[in-house]
Tab-separated table of C-alpha atoms and ligand atoms in Angstrom:
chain	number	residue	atom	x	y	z
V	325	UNK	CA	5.334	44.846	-37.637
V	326	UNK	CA	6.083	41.091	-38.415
V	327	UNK	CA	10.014	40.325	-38.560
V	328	UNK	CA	11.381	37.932	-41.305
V	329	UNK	CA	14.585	36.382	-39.696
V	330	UNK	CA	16.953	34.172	-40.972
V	331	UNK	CA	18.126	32.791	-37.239
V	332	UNK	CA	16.818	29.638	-36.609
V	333	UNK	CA	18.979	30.222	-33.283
V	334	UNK	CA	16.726	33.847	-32.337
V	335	UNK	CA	13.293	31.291	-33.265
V	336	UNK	CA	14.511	28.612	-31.041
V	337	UNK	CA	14.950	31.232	-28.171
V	338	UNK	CA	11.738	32.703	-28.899
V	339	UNK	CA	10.003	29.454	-28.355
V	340	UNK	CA	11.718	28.700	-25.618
V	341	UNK	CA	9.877	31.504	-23.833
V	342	UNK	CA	6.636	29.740	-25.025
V	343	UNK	CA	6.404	32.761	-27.649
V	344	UNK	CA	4.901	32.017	-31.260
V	345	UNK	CA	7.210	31.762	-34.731
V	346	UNK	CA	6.363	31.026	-38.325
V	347	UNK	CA	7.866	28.532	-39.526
V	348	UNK	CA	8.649	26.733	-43.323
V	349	UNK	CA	7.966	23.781	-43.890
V	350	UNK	CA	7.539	22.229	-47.759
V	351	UNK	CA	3.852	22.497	-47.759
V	352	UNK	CA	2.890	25.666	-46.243
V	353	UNK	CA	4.334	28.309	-43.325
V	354	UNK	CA	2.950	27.151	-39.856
V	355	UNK	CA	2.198	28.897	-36.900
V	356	UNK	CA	4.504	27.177	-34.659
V	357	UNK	CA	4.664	27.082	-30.377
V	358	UNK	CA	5.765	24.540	-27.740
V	359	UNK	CA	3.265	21.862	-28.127
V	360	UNK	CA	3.299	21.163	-24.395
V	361	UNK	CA	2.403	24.799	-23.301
V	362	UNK	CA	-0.465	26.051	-23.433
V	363	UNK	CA	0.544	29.858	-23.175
V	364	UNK	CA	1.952	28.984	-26.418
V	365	UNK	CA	-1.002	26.896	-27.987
V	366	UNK	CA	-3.551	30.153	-26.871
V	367	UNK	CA	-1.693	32.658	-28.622
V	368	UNK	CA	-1.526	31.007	-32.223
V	369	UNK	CA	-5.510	30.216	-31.702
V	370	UNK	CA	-5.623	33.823	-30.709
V	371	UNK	CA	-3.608	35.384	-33.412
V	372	UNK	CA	-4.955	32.820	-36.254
V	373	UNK	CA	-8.338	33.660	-34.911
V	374	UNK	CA	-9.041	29.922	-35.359
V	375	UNK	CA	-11.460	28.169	-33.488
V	376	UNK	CA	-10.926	26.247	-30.646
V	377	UNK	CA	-12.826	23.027	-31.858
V	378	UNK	CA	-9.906	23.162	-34.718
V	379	UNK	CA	-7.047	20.626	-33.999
V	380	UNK	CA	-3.334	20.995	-34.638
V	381	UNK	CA	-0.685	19.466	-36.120
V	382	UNK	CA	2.313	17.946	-33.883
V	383	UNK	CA	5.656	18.684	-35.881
V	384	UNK	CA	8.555	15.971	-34.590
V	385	UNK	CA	12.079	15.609	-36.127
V	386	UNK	CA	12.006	12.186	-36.567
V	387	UNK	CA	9.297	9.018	-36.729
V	388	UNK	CA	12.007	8.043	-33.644
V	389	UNK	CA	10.059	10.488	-31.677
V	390	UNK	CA	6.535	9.219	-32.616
V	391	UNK	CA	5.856	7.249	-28.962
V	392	UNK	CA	5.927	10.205	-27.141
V	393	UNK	CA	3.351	11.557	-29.370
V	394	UNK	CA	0.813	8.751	-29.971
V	395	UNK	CA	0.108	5.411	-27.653
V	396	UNK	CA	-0.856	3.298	-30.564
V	397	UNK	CA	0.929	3.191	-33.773
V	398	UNK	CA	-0.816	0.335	-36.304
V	399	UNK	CA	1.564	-1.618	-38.707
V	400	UNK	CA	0.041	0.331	-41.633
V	401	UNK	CA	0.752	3.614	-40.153
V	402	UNK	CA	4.425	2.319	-39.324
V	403	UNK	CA	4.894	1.592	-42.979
V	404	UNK	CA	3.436	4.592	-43.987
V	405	UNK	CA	5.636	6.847	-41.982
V	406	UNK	CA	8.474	4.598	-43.176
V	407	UNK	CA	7.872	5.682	-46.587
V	408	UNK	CA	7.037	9.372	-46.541
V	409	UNK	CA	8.684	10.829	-43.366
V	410	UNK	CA	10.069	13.384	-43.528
V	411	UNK	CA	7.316	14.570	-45.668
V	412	UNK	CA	3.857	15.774	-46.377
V	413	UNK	CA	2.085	12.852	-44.606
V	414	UNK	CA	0.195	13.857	-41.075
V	415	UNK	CA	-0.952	10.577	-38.729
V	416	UNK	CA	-4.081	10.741	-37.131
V	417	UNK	CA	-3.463	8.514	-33.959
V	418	UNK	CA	-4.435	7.664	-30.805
V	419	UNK	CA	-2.906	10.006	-28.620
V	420	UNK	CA	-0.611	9.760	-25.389
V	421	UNK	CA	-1.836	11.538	-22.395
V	422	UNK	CA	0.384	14.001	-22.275
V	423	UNK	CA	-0.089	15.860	-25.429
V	424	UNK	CA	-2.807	19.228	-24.594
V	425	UNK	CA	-6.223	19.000	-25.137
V	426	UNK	CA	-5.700	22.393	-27.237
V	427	UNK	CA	-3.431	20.549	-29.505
V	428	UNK	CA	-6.280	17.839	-30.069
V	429	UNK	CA	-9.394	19.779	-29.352
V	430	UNK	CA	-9.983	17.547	-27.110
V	431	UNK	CA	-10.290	14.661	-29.284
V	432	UNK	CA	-8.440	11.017	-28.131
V	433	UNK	CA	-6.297	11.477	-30.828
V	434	UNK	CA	-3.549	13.758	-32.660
V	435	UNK	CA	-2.455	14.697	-35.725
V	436	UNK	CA	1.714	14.235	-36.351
V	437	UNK	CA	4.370	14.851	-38.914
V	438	UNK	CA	7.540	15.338	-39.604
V	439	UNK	CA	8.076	18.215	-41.701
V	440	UNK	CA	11.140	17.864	-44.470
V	441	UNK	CA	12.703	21.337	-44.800
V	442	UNK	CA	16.171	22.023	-43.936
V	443	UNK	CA	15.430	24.858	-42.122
V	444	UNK	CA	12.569	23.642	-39.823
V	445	UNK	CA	14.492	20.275	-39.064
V	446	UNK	CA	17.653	22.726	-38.104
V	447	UNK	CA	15.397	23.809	-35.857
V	448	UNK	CA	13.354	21.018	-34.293
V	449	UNK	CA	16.867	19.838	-33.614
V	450	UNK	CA	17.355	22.910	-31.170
V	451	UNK	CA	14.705	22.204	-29.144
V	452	UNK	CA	13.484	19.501	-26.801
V	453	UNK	CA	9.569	19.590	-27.448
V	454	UNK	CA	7.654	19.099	-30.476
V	455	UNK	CA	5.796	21.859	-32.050
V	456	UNK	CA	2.367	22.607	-32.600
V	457	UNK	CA	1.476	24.374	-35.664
V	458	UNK	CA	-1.627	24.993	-37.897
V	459	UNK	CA	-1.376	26.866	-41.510
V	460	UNK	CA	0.126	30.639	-40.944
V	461	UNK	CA	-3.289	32.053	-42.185
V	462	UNK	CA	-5.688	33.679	-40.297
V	463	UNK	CA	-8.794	31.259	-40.132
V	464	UNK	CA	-10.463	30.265	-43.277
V	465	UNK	CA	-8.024	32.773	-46.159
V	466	UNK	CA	-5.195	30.828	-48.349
V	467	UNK	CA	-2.117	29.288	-46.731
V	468	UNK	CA	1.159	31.128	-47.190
V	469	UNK	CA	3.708	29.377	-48.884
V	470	UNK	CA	6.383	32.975	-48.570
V	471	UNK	CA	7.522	34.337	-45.961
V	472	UNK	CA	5.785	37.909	-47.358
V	473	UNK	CA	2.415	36.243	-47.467
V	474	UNK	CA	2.944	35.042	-43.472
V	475	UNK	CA	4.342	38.729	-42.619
V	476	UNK	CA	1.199	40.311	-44.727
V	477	UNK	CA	-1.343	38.750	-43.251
V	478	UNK	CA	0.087	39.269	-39.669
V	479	UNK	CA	1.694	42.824	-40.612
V	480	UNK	CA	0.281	44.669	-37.346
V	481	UNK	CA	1.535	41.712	-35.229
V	482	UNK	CA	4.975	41.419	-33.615
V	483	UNK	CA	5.412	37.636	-35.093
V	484	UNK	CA	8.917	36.673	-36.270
V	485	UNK	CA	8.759	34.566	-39.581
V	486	UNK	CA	11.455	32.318	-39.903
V	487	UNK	CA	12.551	32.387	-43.732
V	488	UNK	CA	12.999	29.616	-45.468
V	489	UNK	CA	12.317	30.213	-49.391
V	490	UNK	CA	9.080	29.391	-50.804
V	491	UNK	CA	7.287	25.662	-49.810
V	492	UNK	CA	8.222	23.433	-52.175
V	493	UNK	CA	5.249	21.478	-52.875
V	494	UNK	CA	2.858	24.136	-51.491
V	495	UNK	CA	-0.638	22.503	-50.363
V	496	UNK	CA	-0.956	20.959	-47.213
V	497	UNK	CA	-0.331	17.593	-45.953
V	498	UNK	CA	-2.277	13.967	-46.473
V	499	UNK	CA	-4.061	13.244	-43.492
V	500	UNK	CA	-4.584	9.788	-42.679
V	501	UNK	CA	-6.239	8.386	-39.646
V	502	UNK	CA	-7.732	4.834	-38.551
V	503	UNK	CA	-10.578	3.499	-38.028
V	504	UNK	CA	-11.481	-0.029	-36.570
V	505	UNK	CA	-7.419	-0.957	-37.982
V	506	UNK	CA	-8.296	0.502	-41.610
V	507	UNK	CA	-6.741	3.823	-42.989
V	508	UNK	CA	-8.655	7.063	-43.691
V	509	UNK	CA	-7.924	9.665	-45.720
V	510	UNK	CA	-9.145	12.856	-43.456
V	511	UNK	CA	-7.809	15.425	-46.165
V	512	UNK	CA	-6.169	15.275	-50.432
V	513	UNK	CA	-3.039	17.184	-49.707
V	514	UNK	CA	0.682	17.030	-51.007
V	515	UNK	CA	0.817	12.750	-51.429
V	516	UNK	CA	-2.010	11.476	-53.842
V	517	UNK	CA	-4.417	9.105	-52.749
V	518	UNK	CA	-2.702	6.473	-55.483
V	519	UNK	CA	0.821	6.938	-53.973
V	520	UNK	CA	-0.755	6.032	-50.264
V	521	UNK	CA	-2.770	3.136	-51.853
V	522	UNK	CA	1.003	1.754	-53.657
V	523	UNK	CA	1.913	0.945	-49.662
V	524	UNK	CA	-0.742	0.313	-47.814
V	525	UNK	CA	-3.503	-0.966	-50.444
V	526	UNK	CA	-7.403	0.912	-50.854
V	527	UNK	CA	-8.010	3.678	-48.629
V	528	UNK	CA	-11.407	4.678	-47.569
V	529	UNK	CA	-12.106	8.605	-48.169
V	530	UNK	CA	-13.768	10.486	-45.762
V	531	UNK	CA	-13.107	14.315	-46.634
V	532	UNK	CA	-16.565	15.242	-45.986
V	533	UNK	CA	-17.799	19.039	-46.297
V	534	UNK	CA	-19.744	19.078	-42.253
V	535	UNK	CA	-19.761	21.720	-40.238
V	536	UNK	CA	-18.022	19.942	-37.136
V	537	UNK	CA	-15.123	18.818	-39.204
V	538	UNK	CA	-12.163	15.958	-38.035
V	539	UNK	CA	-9.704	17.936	-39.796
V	540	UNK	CA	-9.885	21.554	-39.998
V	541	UNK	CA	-8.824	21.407	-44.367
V	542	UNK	CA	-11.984	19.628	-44.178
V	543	UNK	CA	-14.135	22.799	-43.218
V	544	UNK	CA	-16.087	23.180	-46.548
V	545	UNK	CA	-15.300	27.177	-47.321
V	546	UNK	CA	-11.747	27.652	-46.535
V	547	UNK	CA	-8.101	28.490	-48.433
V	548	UNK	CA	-10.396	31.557	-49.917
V	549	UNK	CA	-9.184	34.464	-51.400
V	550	UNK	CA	-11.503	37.768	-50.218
V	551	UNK	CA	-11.884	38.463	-54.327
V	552	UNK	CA	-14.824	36.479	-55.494
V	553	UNK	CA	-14.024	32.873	-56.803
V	554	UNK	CA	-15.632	30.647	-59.424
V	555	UNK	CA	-14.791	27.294	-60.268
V	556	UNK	CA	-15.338	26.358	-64.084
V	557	UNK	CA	-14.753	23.338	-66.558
V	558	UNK	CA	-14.122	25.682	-69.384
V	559	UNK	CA	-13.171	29.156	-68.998
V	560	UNK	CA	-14.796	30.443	-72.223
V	561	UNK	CA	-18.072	29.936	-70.790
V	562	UNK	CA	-17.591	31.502	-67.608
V	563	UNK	CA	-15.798	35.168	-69.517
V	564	UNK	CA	-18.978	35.272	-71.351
V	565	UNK	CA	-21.206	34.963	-68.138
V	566	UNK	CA	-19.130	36.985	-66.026
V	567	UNK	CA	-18.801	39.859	-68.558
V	568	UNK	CA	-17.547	41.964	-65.779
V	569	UNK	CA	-14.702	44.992	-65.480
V	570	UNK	CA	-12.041	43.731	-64.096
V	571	UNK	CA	-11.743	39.052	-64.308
V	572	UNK	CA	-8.657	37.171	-63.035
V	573	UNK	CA	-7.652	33.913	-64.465
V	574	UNK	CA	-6.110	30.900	-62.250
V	575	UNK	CA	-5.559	28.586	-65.783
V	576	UNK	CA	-3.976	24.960	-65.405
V	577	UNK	CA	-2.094	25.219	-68.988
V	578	UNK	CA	-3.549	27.790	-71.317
V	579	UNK	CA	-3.599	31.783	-71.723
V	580	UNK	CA	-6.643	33.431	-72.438
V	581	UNK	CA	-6.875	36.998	-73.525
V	582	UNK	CA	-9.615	39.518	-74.130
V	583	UNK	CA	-10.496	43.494	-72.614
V	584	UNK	CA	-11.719	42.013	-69.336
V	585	UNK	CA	-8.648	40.144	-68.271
V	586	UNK	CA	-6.680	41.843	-65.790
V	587	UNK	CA	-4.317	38.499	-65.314
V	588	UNK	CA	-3.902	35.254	-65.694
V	589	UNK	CA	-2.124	32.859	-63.796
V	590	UNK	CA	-1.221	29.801	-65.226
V	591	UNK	CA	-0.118	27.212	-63.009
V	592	UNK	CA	1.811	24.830	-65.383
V	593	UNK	CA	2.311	25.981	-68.812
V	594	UNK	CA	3.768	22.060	-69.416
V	595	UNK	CA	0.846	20.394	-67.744
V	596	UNK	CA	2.894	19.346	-64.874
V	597	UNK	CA	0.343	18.830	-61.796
V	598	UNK	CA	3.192	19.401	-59.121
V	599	UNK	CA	4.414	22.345	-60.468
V	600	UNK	CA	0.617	23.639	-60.428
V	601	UNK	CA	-0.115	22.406	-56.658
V	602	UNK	CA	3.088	24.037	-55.938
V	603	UNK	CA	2.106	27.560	-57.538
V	604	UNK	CA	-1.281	27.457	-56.614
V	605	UNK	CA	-2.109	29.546	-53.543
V	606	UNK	CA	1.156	31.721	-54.870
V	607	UNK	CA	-1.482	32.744	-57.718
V	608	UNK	CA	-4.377	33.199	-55.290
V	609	UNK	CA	-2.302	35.480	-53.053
V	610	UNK	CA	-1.675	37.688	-56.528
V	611	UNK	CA	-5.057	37.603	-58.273
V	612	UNK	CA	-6.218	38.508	-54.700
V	613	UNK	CA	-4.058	42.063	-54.648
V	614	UNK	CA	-5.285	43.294	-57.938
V	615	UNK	CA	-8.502	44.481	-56.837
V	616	UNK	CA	-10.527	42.377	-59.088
V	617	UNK	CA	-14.560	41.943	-59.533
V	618	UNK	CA	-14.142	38.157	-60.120
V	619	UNK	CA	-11.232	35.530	-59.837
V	620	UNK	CA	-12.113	32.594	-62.480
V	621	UNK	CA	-10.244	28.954	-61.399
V	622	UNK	CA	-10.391	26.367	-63.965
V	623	UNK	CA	-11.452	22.868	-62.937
V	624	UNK	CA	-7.943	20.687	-62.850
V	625	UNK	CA	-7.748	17.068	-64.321
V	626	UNK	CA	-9.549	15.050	-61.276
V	627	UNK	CA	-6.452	12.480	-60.770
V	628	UNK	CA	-3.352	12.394	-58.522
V	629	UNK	CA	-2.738	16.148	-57.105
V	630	UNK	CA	-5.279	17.529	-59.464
V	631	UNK	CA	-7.849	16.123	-57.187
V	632	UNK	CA	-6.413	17.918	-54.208
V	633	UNK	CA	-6.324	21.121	-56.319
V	634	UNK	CA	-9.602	20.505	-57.349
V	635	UNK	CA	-10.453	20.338	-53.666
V	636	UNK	CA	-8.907	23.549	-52.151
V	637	UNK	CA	-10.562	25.188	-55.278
V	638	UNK	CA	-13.877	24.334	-54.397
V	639	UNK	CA	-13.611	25.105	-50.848
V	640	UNK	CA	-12.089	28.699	-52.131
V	641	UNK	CA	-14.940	29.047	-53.830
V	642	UNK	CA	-17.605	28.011	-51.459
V	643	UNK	CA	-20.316	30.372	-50.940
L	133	AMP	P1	-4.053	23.358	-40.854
L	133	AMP	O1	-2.711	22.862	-41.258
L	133	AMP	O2	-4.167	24.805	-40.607
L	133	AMP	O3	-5.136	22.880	-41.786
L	133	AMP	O4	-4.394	22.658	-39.459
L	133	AMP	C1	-4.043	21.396	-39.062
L	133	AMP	C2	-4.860	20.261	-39.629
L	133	AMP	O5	-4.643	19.076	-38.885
L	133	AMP	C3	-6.320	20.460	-39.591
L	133	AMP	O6	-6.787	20.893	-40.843
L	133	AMP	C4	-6.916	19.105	-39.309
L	133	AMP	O7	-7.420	18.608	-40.527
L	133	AMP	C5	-5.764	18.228	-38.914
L	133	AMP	N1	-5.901	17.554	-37.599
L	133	AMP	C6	-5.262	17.877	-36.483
L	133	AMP	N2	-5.588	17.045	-35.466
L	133	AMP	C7	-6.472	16.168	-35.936
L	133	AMP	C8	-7.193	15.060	-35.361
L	133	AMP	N3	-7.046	14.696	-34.084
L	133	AMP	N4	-8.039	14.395	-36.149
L	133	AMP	C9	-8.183	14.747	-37.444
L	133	AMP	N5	-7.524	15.772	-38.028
L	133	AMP	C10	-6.677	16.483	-37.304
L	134	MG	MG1	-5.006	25.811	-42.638
């Protein structure tokens, strides 16, 4: 059975023994392990189930660390980890020689961040490597942002979860690479596209739906609940054609009602679009318990971090 633990002291030991620990951070709960073994790296591709062409993220304490991570750091990503670290910003960037090819999938470069929660900081402090960590999903279902959605998923599994509340902003990071000296953005996550472009200017976007994907959030079915998921611009249309038993509602503002509406979520009753990103796979993981024949998302204003719900919602409900 998975162990929540408070004792950022019994995770350090753990992954000290190249063992595996969930970890907080304020998007979503990682799968963390020594990013320098690869006894570690194994088990969270075994246990996640996630394949091996799938790269990881490096999790550092501070931007002081970044040199051991990457060989080449360009003035724009400088500025950009300047303005956002700690935070929900990961650097694609050439990497140094010494970082796994399981980390990168082999790849010349690596993905890096430093996460800001307390608890995960505490413990990056502990240790004296970096750690590796994809979302604590298995491969392709919603990201946890609880501990209880880490130690469901893995409930069979030995795997201590280190608690640390529920993630604050609760989608995953901005990844940004470079190419030829000009930023990319690899994946929408928890920074919007406008708040990069404020520092470093126009961004070129390159979150394409392929099948060999840079990123692994850029895998075109993925964060998907097992219930059936539509994606609609107005939810009265869709509860007429989906006249069906049981109908679960993700809403961004407004409650609907009628016989066929087990529950609905609503993400931001104020229209706030950080409280929704925050509270969005929190409603997935629910609708999904409540054996339901169809979960119903409405389409989210396509601007600032309603285009990055927008995008986990249509790669939830990818066919
Ligand atoms: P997860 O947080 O589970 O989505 O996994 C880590 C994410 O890091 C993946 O989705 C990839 O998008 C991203 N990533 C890791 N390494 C690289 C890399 N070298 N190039 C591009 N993206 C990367
Ligand atoms: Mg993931």
């Amino acid at each position: 059975m998975a162990l929540i633990s408070t004792s950022s002291r019994d995770a350090a030991a753990l992954l000290n023994q190249n063992e595996i620990v969930a970890i907080p951070t304020e998007t979503v709960y990682g799968l963390a392990g020594n990013a320098y073994s690869e006894k570690a790296l194994k088990k969270i591709f075994e246990l996640k189930k996630r394949p091996f062409y799938n790269p990881l993220i490096v999790h550092i304490k501070s931007g002081a660390d970044l040199n051991q991570i990457a060989s080449e750091i360009p003035e724009q990503a400088k500025l950009l980890a300047d303005v956002f670290w700690p935070g929900p910003l990961t650097l694609v960037l050439k990497r140094q020689h010494t970082i796994p090819d399981l980390v990168t999938a082999g790849k010349d470069t690596v993905a890096v961040r430093v996460p800001n929660h307390p608890v995960t900081l505490a413990l990056l402090e502990q240790l004296n490597f970096p750690l590796a960590a994809p979302s604590a999903n298995p491969f392709g279902s919603i990201s946890p942002t609880k501990a209880e959605h880490v130690a469901n998923y893995f409930a069979t599994s030995s795997l201590t979860v280190l608690e640390g509340g529920e993630c604050r902003s609760g989608i995953e990071s901005t990844i940004i690479g470079f190419e030829d000296e000009s930023a990319v953005l690899y994946r929408l996550g928890s920074i919007t596209i406008e708040e990069i472009e404020a520092v470093i200017g126009s961004l070129k976007i390159k979150t394409h739906k392929g099948e060999a994907p840079l990123a692994p959030g850029m895998l075109s079915k993925h964060y998907a609940p097992k219930t059936t998921t539509v994606l609609t611009e107005t939810i009265s249309q869709a509860l007429v054609l989906f006249a069906t038993k049981r109908i679960g509602l993700l809403t961004y503002q407004d409650h609907f009602e009628n016989k066929n509406i087990v529950a609905n979520e609503i993400l931001s009753p104020t229209g706030d679009l950080t409280e929704a990103a925050s509270q969005l796979y929190n409603a997935l993981h629910k609708l999904d318990q409540l054996e339901l024949d169809v979960i119903i998302a409405e389409r989210f204003p396509d601007h600032g971090l309603g285009r990055t719900i927008n995008d986990r919602l249509e790669r939830a409900t990818k066919k």
